[in-house]
Tab-separated table of C-alpha atoms in Angstrom:
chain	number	residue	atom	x	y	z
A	289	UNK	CA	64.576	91.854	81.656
A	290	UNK	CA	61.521	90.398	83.191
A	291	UNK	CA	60.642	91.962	86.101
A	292	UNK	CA	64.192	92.611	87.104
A	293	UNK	CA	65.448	96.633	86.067
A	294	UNK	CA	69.628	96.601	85.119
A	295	UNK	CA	71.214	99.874	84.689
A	296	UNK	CA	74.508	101.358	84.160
A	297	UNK	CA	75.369	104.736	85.853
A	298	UNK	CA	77.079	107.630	84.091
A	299	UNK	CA	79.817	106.987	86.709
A	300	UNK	CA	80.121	103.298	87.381
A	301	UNK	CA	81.589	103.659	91.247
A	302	UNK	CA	80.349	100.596	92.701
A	303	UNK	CA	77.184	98.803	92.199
A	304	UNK	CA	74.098	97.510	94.312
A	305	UNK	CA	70.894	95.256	94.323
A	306	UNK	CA	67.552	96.462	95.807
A	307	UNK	CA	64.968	93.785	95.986
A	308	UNK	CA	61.510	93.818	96.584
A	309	UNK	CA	60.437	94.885	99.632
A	310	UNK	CA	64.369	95.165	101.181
A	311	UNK	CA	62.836	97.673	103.610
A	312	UNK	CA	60.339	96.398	106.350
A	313	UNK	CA	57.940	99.655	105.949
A	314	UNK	CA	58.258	99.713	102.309
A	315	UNK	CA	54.671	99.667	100.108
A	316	UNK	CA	54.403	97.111	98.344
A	317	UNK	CA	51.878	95.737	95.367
A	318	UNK	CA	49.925	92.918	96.590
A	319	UNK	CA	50.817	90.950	93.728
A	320	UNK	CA	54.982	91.674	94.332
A	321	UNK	CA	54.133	90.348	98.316
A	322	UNK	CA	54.735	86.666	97.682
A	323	UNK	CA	58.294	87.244	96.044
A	324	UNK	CA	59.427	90.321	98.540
A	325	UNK	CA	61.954	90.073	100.665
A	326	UNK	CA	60.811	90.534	104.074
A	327	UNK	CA	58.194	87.555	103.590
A	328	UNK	CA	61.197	85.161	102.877
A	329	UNK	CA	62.022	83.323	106.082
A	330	UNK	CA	64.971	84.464	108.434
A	331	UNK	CA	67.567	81.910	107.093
A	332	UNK	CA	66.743	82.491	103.353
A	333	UNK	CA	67.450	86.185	104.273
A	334	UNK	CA	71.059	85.913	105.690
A	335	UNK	CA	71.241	83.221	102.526
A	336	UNK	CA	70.062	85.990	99.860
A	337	UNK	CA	72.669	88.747	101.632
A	338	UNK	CA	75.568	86.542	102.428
A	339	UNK	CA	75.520	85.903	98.678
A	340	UNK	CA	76.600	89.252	97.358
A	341	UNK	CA	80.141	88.834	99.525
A	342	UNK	CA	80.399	85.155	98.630
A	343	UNK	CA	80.041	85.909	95.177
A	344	UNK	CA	82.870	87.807	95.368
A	345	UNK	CA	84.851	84.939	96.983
A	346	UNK	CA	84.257	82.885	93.960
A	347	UNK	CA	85.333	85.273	91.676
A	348	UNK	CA	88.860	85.098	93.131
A	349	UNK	CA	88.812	81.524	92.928
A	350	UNK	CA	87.628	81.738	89.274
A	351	UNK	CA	90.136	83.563	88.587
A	352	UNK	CA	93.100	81.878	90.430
A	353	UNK	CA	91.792	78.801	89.177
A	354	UNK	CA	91.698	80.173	85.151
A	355	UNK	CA	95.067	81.241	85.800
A	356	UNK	CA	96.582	78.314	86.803
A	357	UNK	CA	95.028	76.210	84.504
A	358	UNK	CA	95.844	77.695	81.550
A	359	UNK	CA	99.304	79.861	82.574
A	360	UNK	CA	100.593	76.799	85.091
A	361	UNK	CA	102.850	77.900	88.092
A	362	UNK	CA	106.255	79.494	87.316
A	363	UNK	CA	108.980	77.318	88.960
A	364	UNK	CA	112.268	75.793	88.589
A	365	UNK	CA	113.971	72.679	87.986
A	366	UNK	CA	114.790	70.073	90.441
A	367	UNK	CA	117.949	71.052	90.878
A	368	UNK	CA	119.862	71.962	93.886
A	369	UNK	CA	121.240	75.303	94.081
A	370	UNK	CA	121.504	76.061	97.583
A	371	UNK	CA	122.446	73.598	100.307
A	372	UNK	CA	122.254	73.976	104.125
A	373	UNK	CA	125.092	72.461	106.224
A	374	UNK	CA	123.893	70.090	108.712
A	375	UNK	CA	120.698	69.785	107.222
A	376	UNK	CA	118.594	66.676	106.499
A	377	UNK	CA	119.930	66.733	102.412
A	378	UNK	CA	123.423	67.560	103.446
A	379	UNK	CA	123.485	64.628	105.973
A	380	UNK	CA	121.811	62.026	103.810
A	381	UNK	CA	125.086	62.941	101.140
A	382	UNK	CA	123.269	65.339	98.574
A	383	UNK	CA	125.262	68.396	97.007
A	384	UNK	CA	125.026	71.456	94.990
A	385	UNK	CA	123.942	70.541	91.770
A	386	UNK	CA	122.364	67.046	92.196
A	387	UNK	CA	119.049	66.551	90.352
A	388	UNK	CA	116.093	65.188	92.327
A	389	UNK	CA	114.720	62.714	89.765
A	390	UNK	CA	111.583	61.551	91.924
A	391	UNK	CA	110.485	60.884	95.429
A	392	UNK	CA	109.039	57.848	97.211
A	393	UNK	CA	108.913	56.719	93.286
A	394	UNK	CA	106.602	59.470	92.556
A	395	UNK	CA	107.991	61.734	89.437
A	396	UNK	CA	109.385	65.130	89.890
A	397	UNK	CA	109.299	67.928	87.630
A	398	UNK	CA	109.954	70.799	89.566
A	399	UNK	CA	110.472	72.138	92.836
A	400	UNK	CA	106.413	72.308	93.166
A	401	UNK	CA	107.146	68.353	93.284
A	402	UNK	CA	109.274	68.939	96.004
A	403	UNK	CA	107.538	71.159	98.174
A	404	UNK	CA	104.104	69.046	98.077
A	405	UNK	CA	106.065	65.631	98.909
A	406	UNK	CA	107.787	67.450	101.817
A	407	UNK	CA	104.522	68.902	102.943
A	408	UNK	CA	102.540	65.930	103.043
A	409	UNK	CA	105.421	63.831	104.006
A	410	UNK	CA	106.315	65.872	107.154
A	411	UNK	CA	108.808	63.668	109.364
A	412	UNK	CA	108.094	60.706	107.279
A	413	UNK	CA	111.798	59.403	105.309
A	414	UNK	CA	111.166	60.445	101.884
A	415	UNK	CA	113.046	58.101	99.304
A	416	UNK	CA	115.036	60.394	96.707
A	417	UNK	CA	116.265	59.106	93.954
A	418	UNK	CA	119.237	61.382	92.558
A	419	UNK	CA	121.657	62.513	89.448
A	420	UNK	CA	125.123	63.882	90.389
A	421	UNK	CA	126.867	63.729	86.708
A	422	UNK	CA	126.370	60.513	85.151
A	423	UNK	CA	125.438	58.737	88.202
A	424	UNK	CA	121.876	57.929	89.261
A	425	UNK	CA	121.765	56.912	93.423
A	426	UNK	CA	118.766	56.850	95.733
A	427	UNK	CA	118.738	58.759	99.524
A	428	UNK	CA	116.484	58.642	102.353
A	429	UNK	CA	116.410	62.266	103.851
A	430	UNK	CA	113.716	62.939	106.735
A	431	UNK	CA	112.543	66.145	106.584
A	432	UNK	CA	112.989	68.243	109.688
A	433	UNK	CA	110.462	70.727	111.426
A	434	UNK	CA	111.729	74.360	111.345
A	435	UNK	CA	110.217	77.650	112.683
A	436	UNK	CA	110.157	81.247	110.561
A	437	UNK	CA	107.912	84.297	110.733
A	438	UNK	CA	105.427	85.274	109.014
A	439	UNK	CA	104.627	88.885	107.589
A	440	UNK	CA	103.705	89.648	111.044
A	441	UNK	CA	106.652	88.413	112.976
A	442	UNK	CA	104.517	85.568	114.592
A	443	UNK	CA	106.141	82.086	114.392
A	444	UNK	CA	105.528	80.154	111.132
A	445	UNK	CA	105.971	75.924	111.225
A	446	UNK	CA	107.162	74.291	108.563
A	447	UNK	CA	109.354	70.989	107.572
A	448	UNK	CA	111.815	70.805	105.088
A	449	UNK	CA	114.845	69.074	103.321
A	450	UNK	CA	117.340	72.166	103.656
A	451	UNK	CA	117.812	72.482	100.031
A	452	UNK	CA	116.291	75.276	97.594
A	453	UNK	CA	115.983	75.492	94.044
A	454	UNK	CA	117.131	79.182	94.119
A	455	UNK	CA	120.975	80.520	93.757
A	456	UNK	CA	121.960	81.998	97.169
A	457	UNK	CA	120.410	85.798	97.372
A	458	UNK	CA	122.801	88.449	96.654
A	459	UNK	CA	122.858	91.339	99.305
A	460	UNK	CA	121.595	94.059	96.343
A	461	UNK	CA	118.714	96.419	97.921
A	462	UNK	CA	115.515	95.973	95.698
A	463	UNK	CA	113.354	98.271	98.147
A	464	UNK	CA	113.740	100.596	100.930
A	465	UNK	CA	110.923	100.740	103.593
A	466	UNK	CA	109.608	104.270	103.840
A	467	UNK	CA	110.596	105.705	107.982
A	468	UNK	CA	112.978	102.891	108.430
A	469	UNK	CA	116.533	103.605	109.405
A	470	UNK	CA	118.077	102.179	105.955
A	471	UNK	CA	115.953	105.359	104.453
A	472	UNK	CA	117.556	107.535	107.049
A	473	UNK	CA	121.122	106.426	106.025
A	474	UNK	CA	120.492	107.150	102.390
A	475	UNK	CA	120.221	103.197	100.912
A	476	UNK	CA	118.731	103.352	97.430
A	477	UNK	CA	117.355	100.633	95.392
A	478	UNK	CA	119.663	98.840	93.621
A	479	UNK	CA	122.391	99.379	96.175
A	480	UNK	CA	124.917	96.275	97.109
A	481	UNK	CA	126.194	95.817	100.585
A	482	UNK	CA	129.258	94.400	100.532
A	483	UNK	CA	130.860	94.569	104.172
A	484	UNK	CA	129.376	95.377	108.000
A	485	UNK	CA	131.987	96.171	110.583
A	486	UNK	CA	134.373	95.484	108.262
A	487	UNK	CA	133.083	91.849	107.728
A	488	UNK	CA	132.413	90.850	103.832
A	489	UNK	CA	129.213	89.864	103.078
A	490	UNK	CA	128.197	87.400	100.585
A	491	UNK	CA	124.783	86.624	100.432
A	492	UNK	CA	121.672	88.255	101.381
A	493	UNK	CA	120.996	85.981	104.347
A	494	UNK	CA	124.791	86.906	105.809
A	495	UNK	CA	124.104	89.789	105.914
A	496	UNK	CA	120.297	89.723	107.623
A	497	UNK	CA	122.198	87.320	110.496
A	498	UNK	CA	124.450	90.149	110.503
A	499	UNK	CA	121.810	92.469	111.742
A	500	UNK	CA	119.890	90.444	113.517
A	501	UNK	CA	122.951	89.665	115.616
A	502	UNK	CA	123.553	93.937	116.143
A	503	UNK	CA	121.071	93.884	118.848
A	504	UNK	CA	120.337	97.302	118.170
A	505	UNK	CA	124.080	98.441	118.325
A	506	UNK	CA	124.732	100.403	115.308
A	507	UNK	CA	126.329	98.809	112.386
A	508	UNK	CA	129.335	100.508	109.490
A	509	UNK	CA	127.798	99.230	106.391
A	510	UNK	CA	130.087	99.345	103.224
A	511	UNK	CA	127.900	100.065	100.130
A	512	UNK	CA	128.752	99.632	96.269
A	513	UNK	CA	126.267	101.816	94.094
A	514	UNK	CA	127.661	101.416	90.630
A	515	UNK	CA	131.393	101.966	90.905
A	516	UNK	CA	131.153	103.983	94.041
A	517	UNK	CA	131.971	102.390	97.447
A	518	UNK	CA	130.760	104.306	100.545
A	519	UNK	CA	129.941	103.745	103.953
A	520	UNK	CA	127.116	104.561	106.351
A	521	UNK	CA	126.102	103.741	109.796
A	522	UNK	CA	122.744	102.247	110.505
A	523	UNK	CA	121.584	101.645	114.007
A	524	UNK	CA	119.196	98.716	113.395
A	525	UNK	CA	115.092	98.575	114.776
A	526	UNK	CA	112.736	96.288	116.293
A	527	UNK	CA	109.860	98.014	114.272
A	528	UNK	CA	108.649	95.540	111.071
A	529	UNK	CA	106.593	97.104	108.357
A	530	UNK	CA	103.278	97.465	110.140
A	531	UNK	CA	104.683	99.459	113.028
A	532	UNK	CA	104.569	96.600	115.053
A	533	UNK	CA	108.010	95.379	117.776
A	534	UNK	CA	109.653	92.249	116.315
A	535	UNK	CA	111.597	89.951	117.893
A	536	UNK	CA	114.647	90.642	115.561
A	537	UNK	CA	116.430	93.351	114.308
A	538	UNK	CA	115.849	94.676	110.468
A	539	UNK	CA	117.279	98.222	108.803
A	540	UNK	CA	114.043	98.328	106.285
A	541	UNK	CA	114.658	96.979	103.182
A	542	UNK	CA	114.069	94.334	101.007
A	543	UNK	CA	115.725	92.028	98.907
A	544	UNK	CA	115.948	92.222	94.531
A	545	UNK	CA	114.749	88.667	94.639
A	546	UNK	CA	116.616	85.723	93.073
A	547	UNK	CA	118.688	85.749	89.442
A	548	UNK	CA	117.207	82.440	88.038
A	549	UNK	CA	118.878	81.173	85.208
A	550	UNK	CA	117.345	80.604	82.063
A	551	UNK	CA	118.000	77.366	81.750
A	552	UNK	CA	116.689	76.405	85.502
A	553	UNK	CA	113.049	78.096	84.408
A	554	UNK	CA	110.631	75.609	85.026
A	555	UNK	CA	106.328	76.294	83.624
A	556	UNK	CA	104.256	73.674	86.174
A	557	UNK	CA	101.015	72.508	84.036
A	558	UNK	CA	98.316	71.671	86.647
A	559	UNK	CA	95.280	69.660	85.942
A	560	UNK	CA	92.094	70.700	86.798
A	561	UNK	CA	91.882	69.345	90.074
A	562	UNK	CA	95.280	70.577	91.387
A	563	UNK	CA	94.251	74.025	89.871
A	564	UNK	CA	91.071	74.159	91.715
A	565	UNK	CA	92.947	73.308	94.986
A	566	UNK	CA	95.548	75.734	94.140
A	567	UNK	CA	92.822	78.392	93.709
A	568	UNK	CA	91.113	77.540	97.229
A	569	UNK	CA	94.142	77.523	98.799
A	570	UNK	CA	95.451	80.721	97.397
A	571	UNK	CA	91.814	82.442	98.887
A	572	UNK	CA	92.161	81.068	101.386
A	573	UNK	CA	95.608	82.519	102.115
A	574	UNK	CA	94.733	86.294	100.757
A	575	UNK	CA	91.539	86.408	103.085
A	576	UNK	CA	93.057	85.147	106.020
A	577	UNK	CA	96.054	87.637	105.701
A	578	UNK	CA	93.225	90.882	105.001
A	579	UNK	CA	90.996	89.669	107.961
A	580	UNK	CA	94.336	89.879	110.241
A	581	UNK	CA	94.884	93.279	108.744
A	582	UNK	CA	91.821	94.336	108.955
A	583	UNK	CA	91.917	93.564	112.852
A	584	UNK	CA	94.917	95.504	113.199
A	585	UNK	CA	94.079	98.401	112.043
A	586	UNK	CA	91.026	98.410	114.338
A	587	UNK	CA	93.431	97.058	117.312
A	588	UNK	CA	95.901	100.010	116.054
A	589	UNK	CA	98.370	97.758	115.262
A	590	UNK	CA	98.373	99.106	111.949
A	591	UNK	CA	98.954	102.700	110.774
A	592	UNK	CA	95.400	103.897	109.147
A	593	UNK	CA	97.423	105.771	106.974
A	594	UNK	CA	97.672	102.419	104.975
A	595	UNK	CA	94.029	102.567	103.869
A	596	UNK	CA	93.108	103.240	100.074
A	597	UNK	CA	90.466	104.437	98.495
A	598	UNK	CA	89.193	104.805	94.527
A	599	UNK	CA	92.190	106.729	93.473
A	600	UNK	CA	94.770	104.722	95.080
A	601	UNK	CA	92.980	101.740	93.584
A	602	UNK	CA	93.121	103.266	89.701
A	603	UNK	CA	96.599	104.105	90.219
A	604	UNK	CA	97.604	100.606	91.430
A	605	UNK	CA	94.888	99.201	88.769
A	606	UNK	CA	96.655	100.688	86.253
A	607	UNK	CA	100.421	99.894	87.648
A	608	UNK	CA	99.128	96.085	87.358
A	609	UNK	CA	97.596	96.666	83.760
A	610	UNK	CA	101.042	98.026	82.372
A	611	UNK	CA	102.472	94.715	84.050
A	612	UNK	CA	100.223	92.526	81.790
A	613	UNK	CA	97.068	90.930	81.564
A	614	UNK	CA	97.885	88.289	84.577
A	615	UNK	CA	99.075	91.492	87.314
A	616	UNK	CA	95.251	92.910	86.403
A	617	UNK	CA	93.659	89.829	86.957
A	618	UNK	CA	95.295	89.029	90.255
A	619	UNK	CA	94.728	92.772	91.190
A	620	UNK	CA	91.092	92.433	90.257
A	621	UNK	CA	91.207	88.805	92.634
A	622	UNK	CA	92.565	90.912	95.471
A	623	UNK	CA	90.135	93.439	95.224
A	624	UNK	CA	87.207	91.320	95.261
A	625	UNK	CA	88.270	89.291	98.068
A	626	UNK	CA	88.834	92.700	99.703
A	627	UNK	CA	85.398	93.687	99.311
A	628	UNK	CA	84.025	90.777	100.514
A	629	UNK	CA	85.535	91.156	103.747
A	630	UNK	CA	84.909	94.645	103.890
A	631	UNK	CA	80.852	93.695	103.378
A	632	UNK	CA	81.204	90.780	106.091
A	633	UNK	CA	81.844	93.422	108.738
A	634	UNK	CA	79.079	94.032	111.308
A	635	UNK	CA	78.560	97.607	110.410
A	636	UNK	CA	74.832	98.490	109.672
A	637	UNK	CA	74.247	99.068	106.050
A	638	UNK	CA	76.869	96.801	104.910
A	639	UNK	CA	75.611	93.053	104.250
A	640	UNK	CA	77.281	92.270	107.652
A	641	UNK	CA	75.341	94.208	109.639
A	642	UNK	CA	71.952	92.857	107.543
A	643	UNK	CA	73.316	89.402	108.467
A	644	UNK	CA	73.685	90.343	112.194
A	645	UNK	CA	70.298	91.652	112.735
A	646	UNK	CA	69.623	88.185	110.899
A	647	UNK	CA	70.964	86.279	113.246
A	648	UNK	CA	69.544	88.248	116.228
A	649	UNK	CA	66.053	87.429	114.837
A	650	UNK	CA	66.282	83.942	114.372
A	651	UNK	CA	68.179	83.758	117.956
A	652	UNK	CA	65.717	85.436	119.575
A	653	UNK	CA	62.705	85.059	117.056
A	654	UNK	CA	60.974	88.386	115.772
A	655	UNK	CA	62.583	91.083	113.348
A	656	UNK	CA	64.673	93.512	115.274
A	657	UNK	CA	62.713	96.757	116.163
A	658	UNK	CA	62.418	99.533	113.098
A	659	UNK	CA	64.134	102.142	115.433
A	660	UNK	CA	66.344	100.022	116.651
A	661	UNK	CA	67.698	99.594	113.032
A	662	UNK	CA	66.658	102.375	111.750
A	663	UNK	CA	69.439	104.360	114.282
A	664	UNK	CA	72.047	101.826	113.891
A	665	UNK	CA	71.764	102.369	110.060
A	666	UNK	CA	71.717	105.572	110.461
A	667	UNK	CA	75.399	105.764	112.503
A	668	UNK	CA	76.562	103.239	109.715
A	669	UNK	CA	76.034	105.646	107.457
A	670	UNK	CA	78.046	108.167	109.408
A	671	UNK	CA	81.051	105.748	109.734
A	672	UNK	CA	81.052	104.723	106.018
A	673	UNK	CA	81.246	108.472	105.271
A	674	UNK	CA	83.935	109.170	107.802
A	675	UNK	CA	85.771	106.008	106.572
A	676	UNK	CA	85.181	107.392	102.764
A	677	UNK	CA	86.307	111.015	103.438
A	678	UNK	CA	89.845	109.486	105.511
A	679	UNK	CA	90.328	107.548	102.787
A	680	UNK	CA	90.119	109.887	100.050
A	681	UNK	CA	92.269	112.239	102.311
A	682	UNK	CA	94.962	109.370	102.663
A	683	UNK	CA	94.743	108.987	98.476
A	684	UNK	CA	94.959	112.743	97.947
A	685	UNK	CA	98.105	113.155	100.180
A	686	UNK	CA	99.861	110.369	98.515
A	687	UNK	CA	99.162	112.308	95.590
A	688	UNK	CA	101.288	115.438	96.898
A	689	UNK	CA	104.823	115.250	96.443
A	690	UNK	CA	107.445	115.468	99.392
């Protein structure tokens, strides 16, 4: 289509764009020299190549932000379900059940509501006015600043009311960490633990202070699976999910998530604007979380063996699909956003190498020698094709059965 050449390949694995003279010794028609490449100035360069990575940046967001304006956010009613004793809601007089009408006059529709107002809030009081039964009162509650972890164990700030939407977690196994000593012991998905040491347990945070609190000393778990009630012992680890030491204790499993009720399912229309910020935000979040991974696994932090390549990607392409239309296109999202960062690295061939000889140039103001680049493509080359035959290795073995 005009002077630009499109074609499909008989096997679609990736794509590419070669411009006009992309190569600094390349021939060149004199009438193709004013619209070449190399005679575009340095910072139109790194513009032209950053754009392939940033496109795929925006195509997460355009998808996010699709989503969530036309599907909403899935949440739940204002209603209290859990309560934390001795926190801000429980001192100001709230209880189980109340309904959180609106705060600092501002309407609430869901917990979404909630979670903003806190957020923006921080320590500010936040006016709440209230429904217990029949009765409508209002409650100033100051939000308090409490520390977590994050995926990675690091410490995670955050203010809050002490009061969730979600029924207390039941202590029922949804899945068991592959290596981890909950494996070891024989814990299945679907399993309920009911007792440690001989101490019921009756939520799924009981019984993670529980284990926490083992310091490593080995712990008699009582287990219901089905009608059958069993024990097992379980020494606890230090070790999270990425091979990395933790500050607390953990067996390797995770929770079945939350039972909602119907009737406390809650679909959060956003308008265009929140659903754009939603969208930037949620990039945001996905990229910042690969780029950390990404620097583990070069650290070592991170077992390689968690690298995919195209076969892991079908499988889990099509594990999304069967899920429905929304799974694929968040899959797809994550994918993109993937292979952005994977193009923003600083290995010649990739865009982020292009973009650092770029910036040598107009640092130090002529074109990085031929040879020069010409070698350091060359050994990208060599990496991409170790990198491609480890990762088809690490796709084939998961293939094998054990």
């Amino acid at each position: 289509i005009g002077i630009t050449d499109y074609r499909v390949s008989l096997i679609p694995l990736g794509g590419y764009v070669k411009m006009v003279g992309e190569e600094p010794d390349a021939e060149i028609d004199p009438a193709d020299i004013p619209i070449s490449f190399t005679q575009k100035n340095v910072f139109k360069r790194i513009l032209i190549v950053a754009a392939g990575p940033a496109f795929n940046i925006l195509l997460a967001i355009v998808i996010f932000f699709c989503f969530y304006l036309i599907s909403g956010i899935d949440d739940v009613t204002p209603v209290i379900r859990t309560i934390e004793t001795d926190g801000p809601a429980h001192k100001a007089g709230l209880k189980k059940n109340d309904l959180i009408l609106s705060i600092d006059n501002a309407r609430v529709d869901s917990w979404y509501d909630i979670l903003k107002a806190v957020e923006q809030g921080k320590e500010r009081p936040l006016i709440l006015d209230v429904r217990r039964g029949d009765t409508i009162f209002t409650a100033e509650v100051t939000p308090k600043l409490s520390v977590g972890k994050d995926f990675f164990g690091n410490e995670l700030e955050y203010y809050t009311l002490g009061i969730s939407g979600f029924p207390e977690q039941e202590a029922i196994v949804g899945d068991v960490s592959e290596g981890f000593p909950a494996q070891k012991a024989g814990l299945k998905k679907g399993d309920k633990i009911v007792a440690i040491n001989g101490n019921k347990v009756d939520s799924w945070n009981g019984m993670r202070e529980a284990i926490i609190a083992s310091e490593g000393h080995a712990l008699n778990i009582t287990v219901l699976r089905g009608d059958i009630r069993f024990d097992v012992e379980i020494t606890p680890t230090l070790k999270n999910a990425i091979g990395e030491t933790e500050e607390r204790y953990q067996i390797g499993i995770s929770s079945a998530g939350v039972k909602i009720p119907d009737d406390d399912k809650f679909v959060k229309k956003l308008n265009p604007f929140t659903a754009f910020r939603e969208s930037i935000a949620h990039t945001y979040n996905i990229t910042k979380l690969t780029v950390i991974i990404v620097g583990k696994l070069i650290q070592g932090k991170v077992s390689a063996k968690t690298i995919g390549g195209p076969i892991m990607i079908a499988q889990m392409a099509g594990q999304q699909a069967r899920e429905g239309v929304t799974n694929l296109a968040f899959f797809i999202a994550l994918i993109s956003i993937n292979l952005a960062i994977l193009n923003f690295l600083p290995i010649p061939v990739l865009d982020g190498g292009h973009l650092l000889f770029f910036s040598i140039e107009a640092v130090i103001g002529r074109p990085v020698n031929i040879k020069v680049r010409e070698i350091a493509q060359q050994a990208g080359i060599f990496v991409l094709i170790l990198l491609m035959i480890y990762v088809f290795y690490n796709d084939i073995v998961r293939l094998i059965p054990k």
